[in-house]
Short mmCIF file of C-alpha atoms in Angstrom, two decimals:
data_model
loop_
_atom_site.label_atom_id
_atom_site.label_comp_id
_atom_site.label_asym_id
_atom_site.label_seq_id
_atom_site.Cartn_x
_atom_site.Cartn_y
_atom_site.Cartn_z
CA MET L 1 144.24 229.70 -4.57
CA THR L 2 147.36 231.11 -6.18
CA LYS L 3 147.26 233.17 -9.36
CA THR L 4 149.14 230.57 -11.41
CA ARG L 5 146.73 227.88 -10.32
CA ARG L 6 143.73 230.10 -11.04
CA LEU L 7 145.02 230.69 -14.57
CA PHE L 8 145.48 226.96 -14.94
CA HIS L 9 141.88 226.33 -14.02
CA GLU L 10 140.79 229.00 -16.48
CA GLU L 11 142.78 227.23 -19.15
CA LEU L 12 140.98 224.01 -18.26
CA GLN L 13 137.68 225.80 -18.75
CA ASP L 14 138.79 227.16 -22.10
CA LEU L 15 139.80 223.67 -23.11
CA THR L 16 136.42 222.26 -22.10
CA HIS L 17 134.78 225.01 -24.10
CA ASP L 18 136.88 224.22 -27.18
CA VAL L 19 136.12 220.51 -27.01
CA ALA L 20 132.43 221.42 -26.98
CA ARG L 21 133.03 223.79 -29.90
CA LEU L 22 134.78 220.99 -31.76
CA GLY L 23 131.67 218.89 -31.20
CA ALA L 24 129.52 221.69 -32.66
CA LEU L 25 131.73 221.85 -35.78
CA VAL L 26 131.42 218.09 -36.24
CA ARG L 27 127.66 218.36 -35.81
CA GLN L 28 127.55 220.97 -38.60
CA ALA L 29 129.66 218.70 -40.81
CA ILE L 30 127.25 215.80 -40.25
CA GLU L 31 124.25 217.99 -41.12
CA ALA L 32 125.81 219.66 -44.15
CA GLY L 33 127.55 216.51 -45.39
CA THR L 34 124.42 214.38 -45.25
CA ALA L 35 122.39 217.08 -47.05
CA ALA L 36 125.04 217.35 -49.77
CA PHE L 37 125.15 213.59 -50.18
CA LEU L 38 121.40 213.14 -50.39
CA ALA L 39 121.04 216.05 -52.81
CA GLY L 40 124.07 214.97 -54.85
CA ASP L 41 125.41 218.51 -54.53
CA LEU L 42 129.13 218.49 -55.38
CA ARG L 43 129.78 222.07 -54.32
CA ASP L 44 128.28 221.61 -50.87
CA ALA L 45 130.21 218.33 -50.58
CA GLU L 46 133.44 220.18 -51.34
CA ALA L 47 132.63 222.75 -48.65
CA VAL L 48 132.38 219.98 -46.05
CA ILE L 49 135.80 218.61 -47.12
CA VAL L 50 137.33 222.08 -46.79
CA GLY L 51 135.55 222.64 -43.47
CA ASP L 52 137.16 219.50 -42.07
CA ARG L 53 140.45 221.38 -41.90
CA ALA L 54 138.99 223.65 -39.22
CA ILE L 55 137.99 220.56 -37.25
CA ASP L 56 141.51 219.12 -37.58
CA GLN L 57 143.09 222.42 -36.55
CA LEU L 58 140.96 222.78 -33.46
CA ALA L 59 141.60 219.14 -32.48
CA HIS L 60 145.35 219.70 -32.87
CA SER L 61 145.14 222.89 -30.86
CA VAL L 62 143.43 220.96 -28.04
CA GLU L 63 146.13 218.29 -28.19
CA SER L 64 149.00 220.75 -28.07
CA ARG L 65 147.44 222.66 -25.17
CA VAL L 66 146.87 219.44 -23.25
CA SER L 67 150.49 218.48 -23.74
CA ASP L 68 151.61 221.94 -22.63
CA LEU L 69 149.44 221.85 -19.50
CA LEU L 70 150.63 218.35 -18.63
CA ALA L 71 154.23 219.48 -18.84
CA ARG L 72 153.87 222.78 -17.05
CA GLN L 73 151.18 222.15 -14.44
CA GLN L 74 151.56 218.48 -13.49
CA PRO L 75 147.80 218.18 -13.08
CA MET L 76 146.37 215.73 -10.59
CA ALA L 77 143.10 213.94 -9.96
CA ALA L 78 140.04 215.50 -11.67
CA ASP L 79 142.25 217.96 -13.57
CA LEU L 80 144.39 215.14 -14.90
CA ARG L 81 141.34 213.12 -15.88
CA LEU L 82 139.82 216.13 -17.64
CA LEU L 83 142.98 216.62 -19.71
CA LEU L 84 143.26 212.95 -20.65
CA SER L 85 139.58 212.87 -21.55
CA ALA L 86 139.80 216.08 -23.58
CA LEU L 87 142.62 214.48 -25.54
CA ARG L 88 140.70 211.30 -26.30
CA ILE L 89 137.37 213.03 -26.90
CA SER L 90 138.84 215.59 -29.30
CA TYR L 91 140.51 212.74 -31.17
CA ALA L 92 137.18 210.90 -31.39
CA MET L 93 135.54 214.06 -32.75
CA GLU L 94 138.29 214.54 -35.29
CA ARG L 95 137.70 210.95 -36.45
CA MET L 96 133.96 211.67 -36.78
CA GLY L 97 134.84 214.57 -39.04
CA ASP L 98 137.04 212.27 -41.13
CA ASN L 99 134.19 209.80 -41.46
CA MET L 100 131.95 212.61 -42.66
CA VAL L 101 134.57 213.53 -45.28
CA ASN L 102 134.37 209.93 -46.48
CA VAL L 103 130.59 210.25 -46.70
CA VAL L 104 130.72 213.37 -48.87
CA LYS L 105 133.44 211.89 -51.08
CA GLY L 106 130.80 209.28 -51.91
CA THR L 107 128.75 212.13 -53.44
CA ARG L 108 131.36 212.45 -56.21
CA ARG L 109 131.48 208.73 -56.80
CA LEU L 110 127.71 208.44 -57.15
CA TYR L 111 127.28 211.58 -59.23
CA PRO L 112 124.99 212.02 -61.14
CA TYR L 113 122.89 209.16 -59.75
CA LEU L 114 120.46 209.80 -56.93
CA LEU L 115 119.48 207.15 -54.41
CA GLU L 116 116.11 205.44 -54.19
CA PRO L 117 113.72 207.16 -51.72
CA PRO L 118 113.66 204.22 -49.23
CA ILE L 119 117.48 204.27 -49.04
CA GLN L 120 117.48 208.06 -48.76
CA ASP L 121 115.05 207.71 -45.89
CA VAL L 122 117.26 205.28 -43.94
CA ILE L 123 120.33 207.44 -44.50
CA SER L 124 118.40 210.45 -43.32
CA ARG L 125 117.43 208.57 -40.16
CA MET L 126 121.04 207.43 -39.63
CA HIS L 127 122.14 211.04 -39.82
CA GLU L 128 119.46 212.04 -37.30
CA GLN L 129 120.58 209.26 -34.98
CA ALA L 130 124.25 210.29 -35.28
CA VAL L 131 123.40 213.91 -34.52
CA ALA L 132 121.22 212.90 -31.56
CA GLN L 133 124.05 210.78 -30.12
CA LEU L 134 126.60 213.51 -30.66
CA ASP L 135 124.35 216.02 -28.89
CA VAL L 136 124.06 213.69 -25.90
CA ALA L 137 127.83 213.12 -25.90
CA ILE L 138 128.61 216.84 -25.96
CA THR L 139 126.10 217.59 -23.22
CA ALA L 140 127.41 214.70 -21.11
CA PHE L 141 130.94 216.09 -21.43
CA VAL L 142 130.07 219.70 -20.70
CA GLU L 143 127.72 218.89 -17.81
CA ARG L 144 129.84 216.00 -16.52
CA ASP L 145 126.73 213.84 -16.69
CA VAL L 146 127.43 210.14 -16.15
CA ASN L 147 123.82 209.14 -16.86
CA ARG L 148 123.81 210.69 -20.30
CA ALA L 149 127.26 209.25 -20.98
CA THR L 150 126.02 205.77 -20.11
CA ALA L 151 122.83 206.16 -22.15
CA LEU L 152 124.92 206.41 -25.33
CA GLU L 153 125.55 202.67 -25.29
CA ASP L 154 121.82 201.96 -25.54
CA MET L 155 121.25 204.71 -28.08
CA ASP L 156 123.87 203.11 -30.27
CA ASP L 157 121.69 200.00 -30.69
CA ALA L 158 119.34 202.13 -32.80
CA MET L 159 122.18 202.93 -35.17
CA ASP L 160 123.05 199.26 -35.50
CA HIS L 161 119.44 198.51 -36.41
CA LEU L 162 119.46 201.26 -39.02
CA GLN L 163 122.60 199.82 -40.54
CA HIS L 164 120.93 196.38 -40.81
CA GLU L 165 117.90 198.01 -42.39
CA LEU L 166 120.12 199.74 -44.94
CA PHE L 167 121.85 196.48 -45.86
CA ARG L 168 118.49 194.72 -46.20
CA LEU L 169 117.35 197.39 -48.66
CA LEU L 170 120.54 197.02 -50.68
CA PHE L 171 120.04 193.29 -51.08
CA HIS L 172 116.49 193.79 -52.23
CA THR L 173 117.74 195.64 -55.29
CA HIS L 174 118.20 193.18 -58.10
CA ALA L 175 119.72 195.53 -60.63
CA THR L 176 123.18 194.36 -61.72
CA ASP L 177 124.36 197.21 -63.98
CA ASP L 178 127.55 199.08 -63.08
CA ALA L 179 125.69 202.04 -61.64
CA ALA L 180 123.68 199.80 -59.33
CA ILE L 181 126.81 197.99 -58.10
CA GLN L 182 128.63 201.27 -57.55
CA THR L 183 125.62 202.59 -55.67
CA ALA L 184 125.41 199.49 -53.50
CA VAL L 185 129.10 199.70 -52.63
CA GLN L 186 128.94 203.40 -51.81
CA VAL L 187 125.78 203.05 -49.75
CA GLY L 188 127.26 200.06 -47.92
CA LEU L 189 130.34 202.09 -47.07
CA LEU L 190 128.20 205.02 -46.07
CA GLY L 191 126.33 202.85 -43.60
CA ARG L 192 129.66 201.88 -42.15
CA TYR L 193 130.77 205.54 -41.78
CA PHE L 194 127.61 206.50 -39.91
CA GLU L 195 127.95 203.46 -37.72
CA ARG L 196 131.56 204.52 -36.89
CA ILE L 197 130.43 208.05 -36.06
CA ALA L 198 127.86 206.65 -33.65
CA ASP L 199 130.46 204.28 -32.16
CA LEU L 200 132.72 207.23 -31.50
CA THR L 201 129.98 208.91 -29.48
CA VAL L 202 129.95 205.79 -27.27
CA THR L 203 133.72 206.20 -26.85
CA ILE L 204 133.14 209.79 -25.77
CA GLY L 205 130.58 208.55 -23.25
CA GLU L 206 133.16 206.15 -21.80
CA ARG L 207 135.71 208.94 -21.50
CA VAL L 208 133.18 211.19 -19.79
CA ARG L 209 132.48 208.44 -17.28
CA TYR L 210 136.19 208.08 -16.58
CA MET L 211 136.56 211.84 -16.30
CA VAL L 212 133.80 212.12 -13.73
CA THR L 213 134.23 208.93 -11.68
CA GLY L 214 137.89 208.05 -12.10
CA GLU L 215 136.88 204.48 -12.93
CA PHE L 216 137.77 202.87 -16.22
CA PRO L 217 134.42 201.72 -17.67
CA PHE L 218 136.15 200.39 -20.77
CA GLU L 219 138.43 197.92 -18.98
CA GLU L 220 136.17 194.88 -19.37
CA GLY L 221 135.13 195.49 -22.96
CA MET R 1 171.54 203.40 28.32
CA THR R 2 168.92 206.14 28.17
CA GLU R 3 165.41 205.27 29.21
CA LEU R 4 162.77 207.16 27.38
CA PRO R 5 160.50 209.14 29.67
CA SER R 6 157.37 207.19 30.43
CA ILE R 7 154.36 208.02 28.35
CA ARG R 8 150.80 207.48 29.33
CA VAL R 9 149.27 205.21 26.77
CA GLY R 10 145.64 205.58 27.61
CA PRO R 11 142.68 203.79 26.13
CA SER R 12 141.77 205.26 22.82
CA ARG R 13 139.39 208.15 22.99
CA SER R 14 137.45 209.11 19.94
CA PRO R 15 135.62 212.38 20.43
CA ALA R 16 135.41 212.83 16.69
CA SER R 17 134.04 209.56 15.55
CA GLY R 18 132.22 208.05 18.51
CA PRO R 19 132.83 204.54 19.77
CA GLN R 20 134.94 202.47 17.41
CA GLU R 21 132.67 199.44 17.81
CA ASP R 22 129.94 201.28 15.96
CA LYS R 23 132.09 201.83 12.94
CA LEU R 24 131.79 199.65 9.90
CA PRO R 25 135.11 198.73 8.35
CA SER R 26 134.16 200.59 5.20
CA SER R 27 133.74 203.85 7.10
CA GLU R 28 137.52 203.95 7.51
CA PRO R 29 138.32 205.17 4.02
CA SER R 30 141.06 203.29 2.22
CA VAL R 31 142.38 201.49 5.30
CA SER R 32 142.48 198.02 3.83
CA ASP R 33 141.59 194.85 5.60
CA PRO R 34 144.72 194.07 7.68
CA ALA R 35 144.53 190.33 6.98
CA GLU R 36 144.41 190.92 3.26
CA VAL R 37 147.30 193.37 3.40
CA GLU R 38 149.35 190.97 5.48
CA ALA R 39 148.81 188.19 2.97
CA THR R 40 150.22 190.25 0.11
CA HIS R 41 152.80 192.43 1.84
CA GLY R 42 153.86 190.59 4.98
CA PRO R 43 153.15 192.01 8.41
CA SER R 44 152.97 195.77 8.72
CA VAL R 45 156.08 197.48 10.01
CA PHE R 46 154.05 200.07 11.86
CA ARG R 47 150.48 199.69 12.90
CA VAL R 48 149.02 202.90 14.25
CA GLU R 49 145.61 202.77 15.86
CA ASN R 50 143.53 205.70 17.08
CA LEU R 51 146.53 207.90 17.72
CA PHE R 52 145.87 211.22 19.45
CA PHE R 53 148.75 213.59 20.06
CA TYR R 54 148.83 216.65 22.29
CA TYR R 55 151.22 219.54 22.76
CA GLY R 56 150.06 220.53 26.24
CA ASP R 57 146.33 221.19 25.87
CA HIS R 58 146.51 221.50 22.11
CA LEU R 59 145.29 218.46 20.20
CA ALA R 60 147.71 218.24 17.27
CA LEU R 61 146.62 214.90 15.78
CA ARG R 62 143.24 213.27 16.08
CA ASP R 63 142.42 209.63 15.69
CA ILE R 64 145.04 208.54 13.20
CA THR R 65 144.82 204.91 12.10
CA LEU R 66 147.12 203.58 9.43
CA ASP R 67 149.55 200.82 8.56
CA ILE R 68 153.01 201.21 7.12
CA ARG R 69 153.92 198.26 4.95
CA PRO R 70 157.38 196.75 4.65
CA ARG R 71 159.72 197.66 1.80
CA GLU R 72 157.42 200.28 0.44
CA ILE R 73 157.70 204.03 0.33
CA THR R 74 154.81 205.67 2.11
CA SER R 75 154.54 209.41 1.68
CA LEU R 76 152.66 211.76 3.96
CA ILE R 77 151.37 214.88 2.27
CA GLY R 78 149.18 217.76 3.37
CA PRO R 79 149.15 221.49 4.01
CA SER R 80 151.34 223.19 6.59
CA GLY R 81 150.21 222.54 10.11
CA CYS R 82 148.41 219.29 9.30
CA GLY R 83 150.62 217.37 11.68
CA LYS R 84 152.49 215.19 9.20
CA THR R 85 155.88 216.00 10.76
CA THR R 86 154.46 215.49 14.25
CA PHE R 87 153.13 212.17 13.07
CA ILE R 88 156.38 210.89 11.58
CA ARG R 89 158.13 211.88 14.82
CA CYS R 90 155.67 209.67 16.70
CA LEU R 91 157.13 206.74 14.77
CA ASN R 92 160.54 207.01 16.44
CA ARG R 93 159.45 208.73 19.65
CA LEU R 94 161.29 211.89 18.77
CA ASN R 95 158.45 213.94 20.25
CA ASP R 96 159.27 212.45 23.66
CA LEU R 97 162.06 214.99 23.87
CA ILE R 98 159.55 217.84 23.77
CA PRO R 99 158.20 218.64 27.26
CA GLY R 100 154.42 218.64 27.71
CA THR R 101 153.63 216.32 24.83
CA ARG R 102 151.30 213.39 25.25
CA LEU R 103 150.31 210.53 23.03
CA GLU R 104 147.21 208.36 23.26
CA GLY R 105 146.38 205.32 21.22
CA ARG R 106 148.53 202.53 20.00
CA VAL R 107 151.68 202.49 17.88
CA GLU R 108 153.07 199.06 17.10
CA PHE R 109 156.46 198.57 15.55
CA ASP R 110 157.14 195.04 14.29
CA GLY R 111 154.19 193.82 16.32
CA GLU R 112 155.41 195.30 19.62
CA SER R 113 154.19 198.44 21.32
CA LEU R 114 156.56 201.25 20.42
CA TYR R 115 155.64 203.06 23.60
CA GLY R 116 156.02 200.05 25.90
CA PRO R 117 158.01 200.31 29.12
CA ASP R 118 160.90 198.18 27.86
CA VAL R 119 161.64 200.14 24.74
CA ARG R 120 165.08 201.71 24.82
CA ALA R 121 165.90 204.87 22.94
CA ILE R 122 169.24 203.82 21.51
CA GLU R 123 167.95 200.49 20.26
CA LEU R 124 164.92 202.19 18.78
CA ARG R 125 166.93 204.83 16.96
CA ARG R 126 169.20 202.13 15.56
CA ARG R 127 166.25 200.27 14.09
CA ILE R 128 164.48 203.40 12.88
CA GLY R 129 166.75 205.87 11.14
CA MET R 130 165.81 209.44 10.36
CA VAL R 131 166.83 211.98 7.76
CA PHE R 132 165.88 215.61 8.32
CA GLN R 133 164.92 218.55 6.17
CA LYS R 134 168.28 220.25 6.39
CA PRO R 135 171.31 218.02 6.01
CA ASN R 136 172.82 217.85 9.48
CA PRO R 137 176.16 216.09 9.30
CA PHE R 138 178.31 216.05 12.44
CA PRO R 139 181.21 218.55 12.38
CA LYS R 140 183.56 215.71 11.63
CA SER R 141 185.09 213.98 8.63
CA ILE R 142 183.00 212.23 6.01
CA TYR R 143 184.33 208.93 7.29
CA GLU R 144 183.53 209.67 10.93
CA ASN R 145 180.00 210.73 10.11
CA VAL R 146 179.25 207.25 8.83
CA ALA R 147 181.50 205.31 11.25
CA LEU R 148 180.32 206.94 14.47
CA ALA R 149 177.04 205.10 15.01
CA PRO R 150 178.30 201.61 14.04
CA ARG R 151 181.23 202.11 16.41
CA MET R 152 178.94 203.24 19.24
CA ASN R 153 176.67 200.29 18.58
CA ARG R 154 179.73 198.01 18.61
CA MET R 155 178.68 196.50 15.33
CA LYS R 156 180.65 193.51 14.13
CA GLY R 157 182.75 193.66 11.01
CA ASN R 158 185.38 195.93 9.57
CA LEU R 159 184.42 199.57 10.05
CA ASP R 160 186.04 200.58 6.75
CA ASP R 161 183.80 198.11 4.97
CA VAL R 162 180.70 199.41 6.72
CA VAL R 163 181.60 202.98 5.74
CA GLU R 164 182.25 202.03 2.12
CA GLU R 165 179.13 199.92 1.83
CA SER R 166 176.96 202.64 3.34
CA LEU R 167 178.39 205.32 1.08
CA VAL R 168 177.93 203.08 -1.96
CA ARG R 169 174.32 202.41 -1.00
CA ALA R 170 173.79 206.15 -0.57
CA ALA R 171 175.22 206.73 -4.06
CA LEU R 172 177.95 208.96 -2.67
CA TRP R 173 181.02 206.70 -2.65
CA ASP R 174 182.40 207.65 -6.04
CA GLU R 175 182.28 211.32 -5.17
CA VAL R 176 184.00 211.05 -1.78
CA LYS R 177 186.20 207.95 -1.84
CA ASP R 178 189.36 210.01 -2.27
CA LYS R 179 188.59 212.48 0.48
CA LEU R 180 187.07 210.46 3.29
CA ARG R 181 189.03 212.47 5.89
CA ALA R 182 187.74 215.80 4.59
CA SER R 183 185.17 217.65 6.65
CA ALA R 184 181.58 216.72 5.91
CA PHE R 185 180.90 220.44 5.55
CA SER R 186 183.08 220.53 2.44
CA LEU R 187 180.33 218.69 0.58
CA SER R 188 177.46 220.27 -1.35
CA GLY R 189 173.96 220.26 0.15
CA GLY R 190 172.86 217.30 -1.92
CA GLN R 191 176.01 215.37 -1.02
CA GLN R 192 175.56 216.20 2.66
CA GLN R 193 172.02 214.85 2.51
CA ARG R 194 173.23 211.62 0.92
CA LEU R 195 175.90 211.47 3.64
CA CYS R 196 173.11 211.71 6.22
CA ILE R 197 171.34 208.85 4.47
CA ALA R 198 174.60 206.85 4.49
CA ARG R 199 174.90 207.61 8.19
CA ALA R 200 171.33 206.43 8.76
CA ILE R 201 171.79 203.15 6.91
CA ALA R 202 175.24 202.41 8.42
CA VAL R 203 173.56 200.84 11.46
CA ARG R 204 171.30 198.75 9.21
CA PRO R 205 167.96 200.07 10.35
CA GLU R 206 164.66 198.52 9.33
CA VAL R 207 162.99 201.83 8.63
CA ILE R 208 164.14 205.18 7.35
CA LEU R 209 161.98 208.16 8.21
CA MET R 210 162.51 211.19 6.00
CA ASP R 211 161.18 214.58 6.94
CA GLU R 212 161.21 216.68 3.77
CA PRO R 213 164.64 215.39 2.80
CA CYS R 214 164.80 217.33 -0.46
CA SER R 215 163.26 220.67 0.41
CA ALA R 216 166.67 222.31 0.74
CA LEU R 217 168.06 220.71 -2.42
CA ASP R 218 168.15 221.71 -6.07
CA PRO R 219 166.27 219.59 -8.65
CA VAL R 220 169.30 217.53 -9.69
CA ALA R 221 170.18 216.66 -6.09
CA THR R 222 166.49 215.97 -5.48
CA PHE R 223 166.33 213.47 -8.35
CA ARG R 224 169.46 211.73 -7.04
CA ILE R 225 167.83 211.32 -3.61
CA GLU R 226 164.65 210.06 -5.23
CA GLU R 227 166.59 207.49 -7.25
CA LEU R 228 168.34 206.47 -4.10
CA MET R 229 165.02 206.00 -2.29
CA GLU R 230 163.80 203.76 -5.08
CA ASP R 231 166.92 201.66 -4.67
CA LEU R 232 166.77 201.61 -0.87
CA LYS R 233 163.21 200.38 -0.70
CA ASN R 234 164.38 196.92 -1.75
CA ASP R 235 165.78 196.59 1.76
CA TYR R 236 164.18 199.28 3.83
CA THR R 237 160.77 200.60 4.68
CA ILE R 238 160.67 204.31 3.98
CA VAL R 239 158.26 206.90 5.30
CA ILE R 240 158.64 210.35 3.81
CA VAL R 241 157.00 213.63 4.69
CA THR R 242 157.00 215.94 1.71
CA HIS R 243 155.55 219.27 0.73
CA ASN R 244 156.20 218.41 -2.87
CA MET R 245 153.23 216.49 -4.25
CA GLN R 246 155.01 215.62 -7.45
CA GLN R 247 157.72 214.05 -5.35
CA ALA R 248 155.17 211.97 -3.48
CA ALA R 249 153.62 210.99 -6.81
CA ARG R 250 157.00 210.06 -8.28
CA VAL R 251 158.53 208.04 -5.48
CA SER R 252 155.93 206.54 -3.21
CA ASP R 253 153.90 203.36 -3.35
CA ARG R 254 151.29 204.63 -0.97
CA THR R 255 150.27 208.12 -0.03
CA ALA R 256 148.49 209.37 3.06
CA PHE R 257 146.80 212.75 2.89
CA PHE R 258 146.60 214.74 6.12
CA THR R 259 144.78 218.00 6.57
CA VAL R 260 143.95 220.59 9.19
CA ASP R 261 140.56 220.24 10.79
CA THR R 262 139.11 223.34 12.42
CA SER R 263 135.58 222.04 12.92
CA GLN R 264 136.01 221.52 16.66
CA GLY R 265 137.83 224.77 17.35
CA GLY R 266 141.58 224.91 17.18
CA ARG R 267 143.65 223.43 14.41
CA THR R 268 143.97 219.70 14.57
CA GLY R 269 145.70 217.37 12.14
CA VAL R 270 143.60 214.52 10.76
CA MET R 271 144.29 211.88 8.17
CA VAL R 272 141.78 212.10 5.33
CA GLU R 273 142.76 208.99 3.40
CA ILE R 274 145.58 206.62 2.61
CA GLY R 275 145.84 204.55 -0.53
CA ALA R 276 147.89 203.51 -3.53
CA THR R 277 149.70 206.58 -4.81
CA SER R 278 148.31 206.14 -8.32
CA LYS R 279 144.80 206.08 -6.90
CA ILE R 280 145.30 209.11 -4.65
CA PHE R 281 146.68 211.22 -7.49
CA THR R 282 144.26 210.19 -10.22
CA ALA R 283 141.02 209.48 -8.42
CA PRO R 284 141.10 210.23 -4.68
CA SER R 285 138.10 209.13 -2.62
CA ASP R 286 137.69 212.30 -0.59
CA GLN R 287 136.85 215.77 -1.89
CA ARG R 288 139.35 217.34 0.54
CA THR R 289 142.17 215.35 -1.07
CA GLU R 290 140.92 216.33 -4.50
CA ASP R 291 140.84 220.02 -3.59
CA TYR R 292 144.33 219.92 -2.12
CA ILE R 293 146.12 218.05 -4.89
CA THR R 294 144.47 220.03 -7.66
CA GLY R 295 145.45 223.28 -5.97
CA ARG R 296 141.89 224.39 -5.24
CA PHE R 297 142.74 224.68 -1.56
CA GLY R 298 144.72 227.31 0.29
#
């Protein structure tokens, strides 16, 4: 193999590494953001918003390196699929980060109210589910594991159930004061954000499958 | 008229793959069902079956089976020594001129055996044009380079018109119309290559074979030839051998990947797979293709 080509393949490895690192940053944001939200801690919430810039920067760095490698190396086959997947996956991760920013912004809107324990419990489980799915997505990408990538679709059903459970709890609250309405709206939105984060892990799974097999699993859907 | 030397067209021998009858259709990677291909593309221009080619005792190509479809660009890619040039020269019997060569298997051109006893060299070369790596115009005027073959073939029609039409088709007319009597050598490399293409199409062939037609050209001249190929494929079937994978990816409809096989001692060319160019370059079926086109080979 020529030196130029060897460097190219090293750059592909670096890129893979950085996509995984991006996933780790998003994972941290989900953990810290959920904790801040549940505790109603404005300072910790602010830290997650600031931390999102690092996620955006790394995602943009991945994008610009992909575009550079496409232009200079004219990658083919598995290399091409890796670059296209890295682009889409890093975008999905960046979107997860944005959804987490929306979650923590809800902390300000609810302040100083705290949520009822049953609702807190569902949110906590949604966060655990999101983290579990993200872990599987990152591992599937790094290990080029089609089975894990495919499993994400089934895992995502659990998140849908949690979202239904959350909505059920909201409708069982009969309070009609402003605080209760505001809480219901924020919690409803929050359910939506977690559901989006989980959806994005399914997208990552699809991209991993394309990266490994060269087949478009998302064509029918 | 020149008779081509007779060639022994023996029954196909398949030391590599065993008897053909035992093979399932799916074990021939990416060679589509001929009936299905014919329905969508019309009959194949070339149908090559179990082709073996020898230089003396040396087996240069082993068991090549592929179809070339009409009005498509088929590119042949692969590392040096994989036999892609030898193969393309089997398609117009150019290897016949090399002493000690031998071909086994079947090559059909328009449904007739290309190596049959009645095939005549001049007729064959009229129907199958060829463009070589280095532009090789005759040491004559631009006009004569294009006019020579139609005149020899006693083609009907006004020779001036044939020359103009051919030069227009080859995207060279505007650059040379005022100096048709100038020597062909006064042209740049890229222009000379387009002149050679004009010369090839002047006799209205059915097929144009191109053996690395751009490897001696700069990028601008290369892009002009590639544009020209795209235009020519409306009327002609083009087979191109290229070292430049990006070129194959840019211009061709189908791509065949050849490689060197050393598993049986010696260095023998084999075809690994043939398929739609977009498939070959994004998701090839065979690991050897993958390794070659991603630069993990050699």
